[in-house]
Amino acid sequence: MRFSAGRPLLRRAPIRRAFYERPTEEVARDLLGKILLRSDGEGTVAVRLTEVEAYLGIDDPACHTFRGRRTARNEVMWGCAGHLYVYFTYGMHFCANIVTRGAGVPEAVLLRGGDVIEGEALAVARRGGKRRGLLDGPAKLCQGLALTREQNGVDVASRVDGIWIVDGDPLAPGESIETGPRVGVDYAGEAAGWPLRFRLSGRVRD
DNA sequence: GACCAGATGTACT
DNA sequence: GTACATCTGGTCT
């Protein structure tokens, strides 16, 4: 396994909350290569994050909290950093975000994709046996990690709820961070083109 | 690669 | 009540 060097994943401490309290674009970029762990009765799945998008709160037309919109659904985004914002969309999919900044500043980073580095069999089973493009989309990521409305609001800066993020290993040789426009937000006009999507490119499996 | 249907929660009139 | 969504999977080219 390529990323097994260093301290065993389950022994690594969760990344502290201060990491998430920084500017959202920095958090998004720095989340690439980090490892999201989900541990429950079924087992443990570890995912190395390879694609994320930043959503910049009340001034971002693509963001659920644009113009200060505050509803039961997006309430978690208004809370403190380091919590998971999981929402349901298109009538059949879940997407997961990590809340950034601080209470009252509703910004977040959408988790768009990652590579499974542990617990692949479980992730594949949750994806209905489909191994191809295993977690290469936000809804697939949620499905592989069994993230649903029930995980909305979970604190990823702590292991108590079984979902947390730890440091990954350094970028592999040939890997680089690619920036581009966000996906699926054409309705947001000019903001759809803002370079807020970050992706690890040059991976072996690309 | 492009195109499109699918299913229903959520926001807003 | 109505419009549309931070998408996926299947089909066709």
Short mmCIF file of C-alpha atoms (C1' of nucleotides) in Angstrom, two decimals:
data_model
loop_
_atom_site.label_atom_id
_atom_site.label_comp_id
_atom_site.label_asym_id
_atom_site.label_seq_id
_atom_site.Cartn_x
_atom_site.Cartn_y
_atom_site.Cartn_z
CA MET A 1 0.00 0.00 0.00
CA ARG A 2 1.47 3.32 -1.06
CA PHE A 3 0.47 5.40 1.93
CA SER A 4 1.19 3.02 4.75
CA ALA A 5 4.42 4.73 5.79
CA GLY A 6 4.57 6.56 9.10
CA ARG A 7 2.36 6.19 12.12
CA PRO A 8 -0.55 3.77 11.67
CA LEU A 9 -3.68 5.64 10.62
CA LEU A 10 -5.77 4.67 13.61
CA ARG A 11 -3.03 5.89 15.94
CA ARG A 12 -2.79 9.34 14.44
CA ALA A 13 -4.46 12.14 16.38
CA PRO A 14 -7.32 14.05 14.70
CA ILE A 15 -6.25 17.33 13.13
CA ARG A 16 -7.05 20.05 15.62
CA ARG A 17 -9.92 22.48 15.22
CA ALA A 18 -7.64 25.49 14.56
CA PHE A 19 -6.82 23.93 11.17
CA TYR A 20 -10.43 24.44 10.07
CA GLU A 21 -10.77 27.93 11.50
CA ARG A 22 -8.47 29.42 8.84
CA PRO A 23 -9.60 30.99 5.54
CA THR A 24 -11.71 28.48 3.62
CA GLU A 25 -9.57 28.41 0.49
CA GLU A 26 -6.48 27.56 2.56
CA VAL A 27 -8.34 24.83 4.40
CA ALA A 28 -9.59 23.39 1.12
CA ARG A 29 -6.12 23.28 -0.41
CA ASP A 30 -4.58 21.85 2.74
CA LEU A 31 -7.21 19.13 3.02
CA LEU A 32 -5.85 17.51 -0.14
CA GLY A 33 -3.84 14.46 0.86
CA LYS A 34 -5.37 14.39 4.34
CA ILE A 35 -7.09 11.19 5.43
CA LEU A 36 -10.74 10.93 6.39
CA LEU A 37 -11.56 7.97 8.60
CA ARG A 38 -14.96 6.47 9.29
CA SER A 39 -15.16 3.76 11.88
CA ASP A 40 -18.39 2.07 12.87
CA GLY A 41 -19.85 -1.35 13.59
CA GLU A 42 -19.21 -2.45 10.00
CA GLY A 43 -15.50 -1.63 10.09
CA THR A 44 -13.16 1.18 9.16
CA VAL A 45 -12.80 2.98 5.86
CA ALA A 46 -9.94 5.44 5.29
CA VAL A 47 -9.99 7.83 2.35
CA ARG A 48 -7.19 10.06 1.12
CA LEU A 49 -8.88 13.26 -0.06
CA THR A 50 -8.01 14.14 -3.65
CA GLU A 51 -10.66 16.65 -4.67
CA VAL A 52 -12.46 19.43 -2.77
CA GLU A 53 -14.26 22.71 -3.39
CA ALA A 54 -14.44 25.86 -1.27
CA TYR A 55 -17.79 27.56 -0.61
CA LEU A 56 -17.39 31.09 0.63
CA GLY A 57 -20.52 31.83 2.60
CA ILE A 58 -22.81 34.83 2.35
CA ASP A 59 -20.96 36.46 -0.57
CA ASP A 60 -20.84 33.31 -2.68
CA PRO A 61 -23.91 32.77 -4.92
CA ALA A 62 -23.08 29.06 -5.18
CA CYS A 63 -23.10 28.61 -1.42
CA HIS A 64 -26.14 27.43 0.52
CA THR A 65 -25.71 30.39 2.89
CA PHE A 66 -25.57 33.05 0.17
CA ARG A 67 -26.92 36.39 1.38
CA GLY A 68 -27.13 35.09 4.91
CA ARG A 69 -29.65 32.39 4.21
CA ARG A 70 -30.07 30.40 7.40
CA THR A 71 -32.39 27.41 7.53
CA ALA A 72 -32.77 24.17 9.42
CA ARG A 73 -30.83 22.43 6.66
CA ASN A 74 -27.74 24.65 6.66
CA GLU A 75 -27.73 25.42 10.38
CA VAL A 76 -24.52 23.43 10.89
CA MET A 77 -22.64 25.80 8.55
CA TRP A 78 -23.37 28.62 10.98
CA GLY A 79 -21.81 26.72 13.86
CA CYS A 80 -18.16 26.25 14.73
CA ALA A 81 -15.47 24.89 12.42
CA GLY A 82 -14.55 21.25 12.10
CA HIS A 83 -18.07 19.89 11.89
CA LEU A 84 -19.58 17.88 9.07
CA TYR A 85 -22.37 19.42 6.98
CA VAL A 86 -24.19 16.62 5.17
CA TYR A 87 -27.14 17.47 2.97
CA PHE A 88 -29.44 15.67 0.58
CA THR A 89 -29.72 16.75 -3.04
CA TYR A 90 -31.22 15.78 -6.39
CA GLY A 91 -33.75 13.70 -4.51
CA MET A 92 -31.31 10.83 -4.08
CA HIS A 93 -27.79 11.87 -3.14
CA PHE A 94 -25.89 13.08 -0.10
CA CYS A 95 -22.93 15.47 -0.15
CA ALA A 96 -20.54 16.13 2.72
CA ASN A 97 -18.76 19.36 3.64
CA ILE A 98 -16.41 20.40 6.43
CA VAL A 99 -17.41 23.66 8.11
CA THR A 100 -14.63 26.27 8.24
CA ARG A 101 -13.92 29.68 9.83
CA GLY A 102 -15.85 30.31 13.02
CA ALA A 103 -19.35 30.43 14.44
CA GLY A 104 -21.45 32.96 12.52
CA VAL A 105 -19.23 32.72 9.40
CA PRO A 106 -21.01 30.05 7.32
CA GLU A 107 -18.32 28.76 4.97
CA ALA A 108 -17.37 25.17 4.12
CA VAL A 109 -15.32 22.81 1.99
CA LEU A 110 -17.18 20.24 -0.12
CA LEU A 111 -15.51 16.83 -0.19
CA ARG A 112 -15.67 15.79 -3.84
CA GLY A 113 -13.54 12.69 -4.00
CA GLY A 114 -10.76 10.54 -2.65
CA ASP A 115 -8.83 7.29 -2.85
CA VAL A 116 -9.68 4.48 -0.47
CA ILE A 117 -6.52 3.40 1.31
CA GLU A 118 -8.06 1.13 3.90
CA GLY A 119 -11.34 -0.76 4.07
CA GLU A 120 -11.77 -0.96 0.31
CA ALA A 121 -13.92 -4.08 0.47
CA LEU A 122 -16.39 -2.34 2.76
CA ALA A 123 -16.47 0.79 0.60
CA VAL A 124 -17.07 -1.29 -2.53
CA ALA A 125 -19.87 -3.19 -0.80
CA ARG A 126 -21.53 0.09 0.20
CA ARG A 127 -21.21 1.26 -3.39
CA GLY A 128 -23.19 -1.75 -4.50
CA GLY A 129 -20.15 -3.73 -5.63
CA LYS A 130 -19.04 -1.09 -8.11
CA ARG A 131 -15.28 -0.80 -7.95
CA ARG A 132 -14.76 1.48 -10.93
CA GLY A 133 -14.56 5.18 -10.06
CA LEU A 134 -15.09 4.08 -6.47
CA LEU A 135 -15.22 7.48 -4.69
CA ASP A 136 -14.70 9.95 -7.54
CA GLY A 137 -17.74 12.11 -6.82
CA PRO A 138 -19.25 13.78 -3.76
CA ALA A 139 -22.28 11.52 -3.55
CA LYS A 140 -20.14 8.43 -4.11
CA LEU A 141 -17.86 9.52 -1.29
CA CYS A 142 -20.84 9.74 1.03
CA GLN A 143 -22.12 6.37 -0.08
CA GLY A 144 -18.76 4.64 0.38
CA LEU A 145 -18.37 6.13 3.85
CA ALA A 146 -22.05 5.64 4.74
CA LEU A 147 -22.51 9.35 5.42
CA THR A 148 -26.15 10.43 5.62
CA ARG A 149 -28.28 13.03 7.35
CA GLU A 150 -27.50 11.20 10.58
CA GLN A 151 -23.89 12.32 10.37
CA ASN A 152 -24.85 15.97 9.85
CA GLY A 153 -23.13 18.01 12.55
CA VAL A 154 -20.55 15.40 13.54
CA ASP A 155 -17.26 16.82 14.87
CA VAL A 156 -14.34 15.63 12.72
CA ALA A 157 -11.79 17.24 15.04
CA SER A 158 -12.59 14.51 17.53
CA ARG A 159 -12.96 10.74 17.29
CA VAL A 160 -16.04 10.54 19.47
CA ASP A 161 -18.50 10.11 16.61
CA GLY A 162 -16.30 7.74 14.65
CA ILE A 163 -15.51 10.21 11.86
CA TRP A 164 -12.29 12.17 11.94
CA ILE A 165 -9.45 13.49 9.78
CA VAL A 166 -5.74 12.87 10.26
CA ASP A 167 -2.58 14.04 8.54
CA GLY A 168 -1.65 12.19 5.41
CA ASP A 169 1.77 11.45 4.04
CA PRO A 170 3.47 14.06 1.84
CA LEU A 171 2.43 14.35 -1.78
CA ALA A 172 3.84 11.53 -3.86
CA PRO A 173 6.45 12.32 -6.53
CA GLY A 174 4.73 13.75 -9.59
CA GLU A 175 1.64 14.87 -7.69
CA SER A 176 0.59 18.49 -7.80
CA ILE A 177 -2.41 20.59 -6.85
CA GLU A 178 -4.61 21.65 -9.74
CA THR A 179 -7.06 24.55 -9.45
CA GLY A 180 -10.21 25.03 -11.49
CA PRO A 181 -13.82 26.20 -11.57
CA ARG A 182 -16.38 24.47 -9.41
CA VAL A 183 -18.73 21.82 -10.68
CA GLY A 184 -22.52 21.83 -10.94
CA VAL A 185 -23.05 25.42 -9.90
CA ASP A 186 -23.71 27.06 -13.28
CA TYR A 187 -26.76 28.74 -11.78
CA ALA A 188 -24.38 30.86 -9.70
CA GLY A 189 -23.36 32.98 -12.68
CA GLU A 190 -19.88 34.47 -12.51
CA ALA A 191 -19.19 32.73 -9.22
CA ALA A 192 -19.43 29.35 -10.93
CA GLY A 193 -16.13 30.15 -12.59
CA TRP A 194 -14.26 31.14 -9.45
CA PRO A 195 -11.18 28.92 -9.07
CA LEU A 196 -12.29 27.26 -5.87
CA ARG A 197 -11.96 23.63 -6.88
CA PHE A 198 -8.76 21.92 -5.84
CA ARG A 199 -7.60 18.54 -7.06
CA LEU A 200 -4.54 16.37 -6.70
CA SER A 201 -3.31 15.55 -10.18
CA GLY A 202 -0.52 13.33 -11.41
CA ARG A 203 -1.67 10.44 -9.28
CA VAL A 204 -0.80 6.92 -10.37
CA ARG A 205 -4.48 6.02 -10.74
CA ASP A 206 -5.42 9.11 -12.74
"C1'" DG B 1 -16.99 12.52 -24.96
"C1'" DA B 2 -22.04 14.45 -24.67
"C1'" DC B 3 -26.64 13.97 -23.38
"C1'" DC B 4 -30.39 12.86 -20.41
"C1'" DA B 5 -33.66 10.69 -17.08
"C1'" DG B 6 -34.28 9.78 -12.56
"C1'" DA B 7 -36.66 10.92 -7.29
"C1'" DT B 8 -37.70 13.84 -3.74
"C1'" DG B 9 -36.18 17.21 -0.13
"C1'" DT B 10 -35.82 22.03 0.39
"C1'" DA B 11 -36.61 26.88 -0.28
"C1'" DC B 12 -39.51 30.15 -1.53
"C1'" DT B 13 -43.99 32.21 -3.60
"C1'" DG C 1 -47.93 24.81 -4.96
"C1'" DT C 2 -43.70 25.11 -7.75
"C1'" DA C 3 -38.99 25.16 -9.21
"C1'" DC C 4 -34.80 23.34 -8.83
"C1'" DA C 5 -30.85 21.14 -6.73
"C1'" DT C 6 -22.64 21.35 -4.59
"C1'" DC C 7 -25.24 14.20 -8.94
"C1'" DT C 8 -24.96 9.56 -10.89
"C1'" DG C 9 -25.50 5.97 -14.14
"C1'" DG C 10 -26.96 4.58 -18.43
"C1'" DT C 11 -27.17 5.33 -23.32
"C1'" DC C 12 -25.60 6.92 -27.60
"C1'" DT C 13 -22.02 8.82 -30.59
#
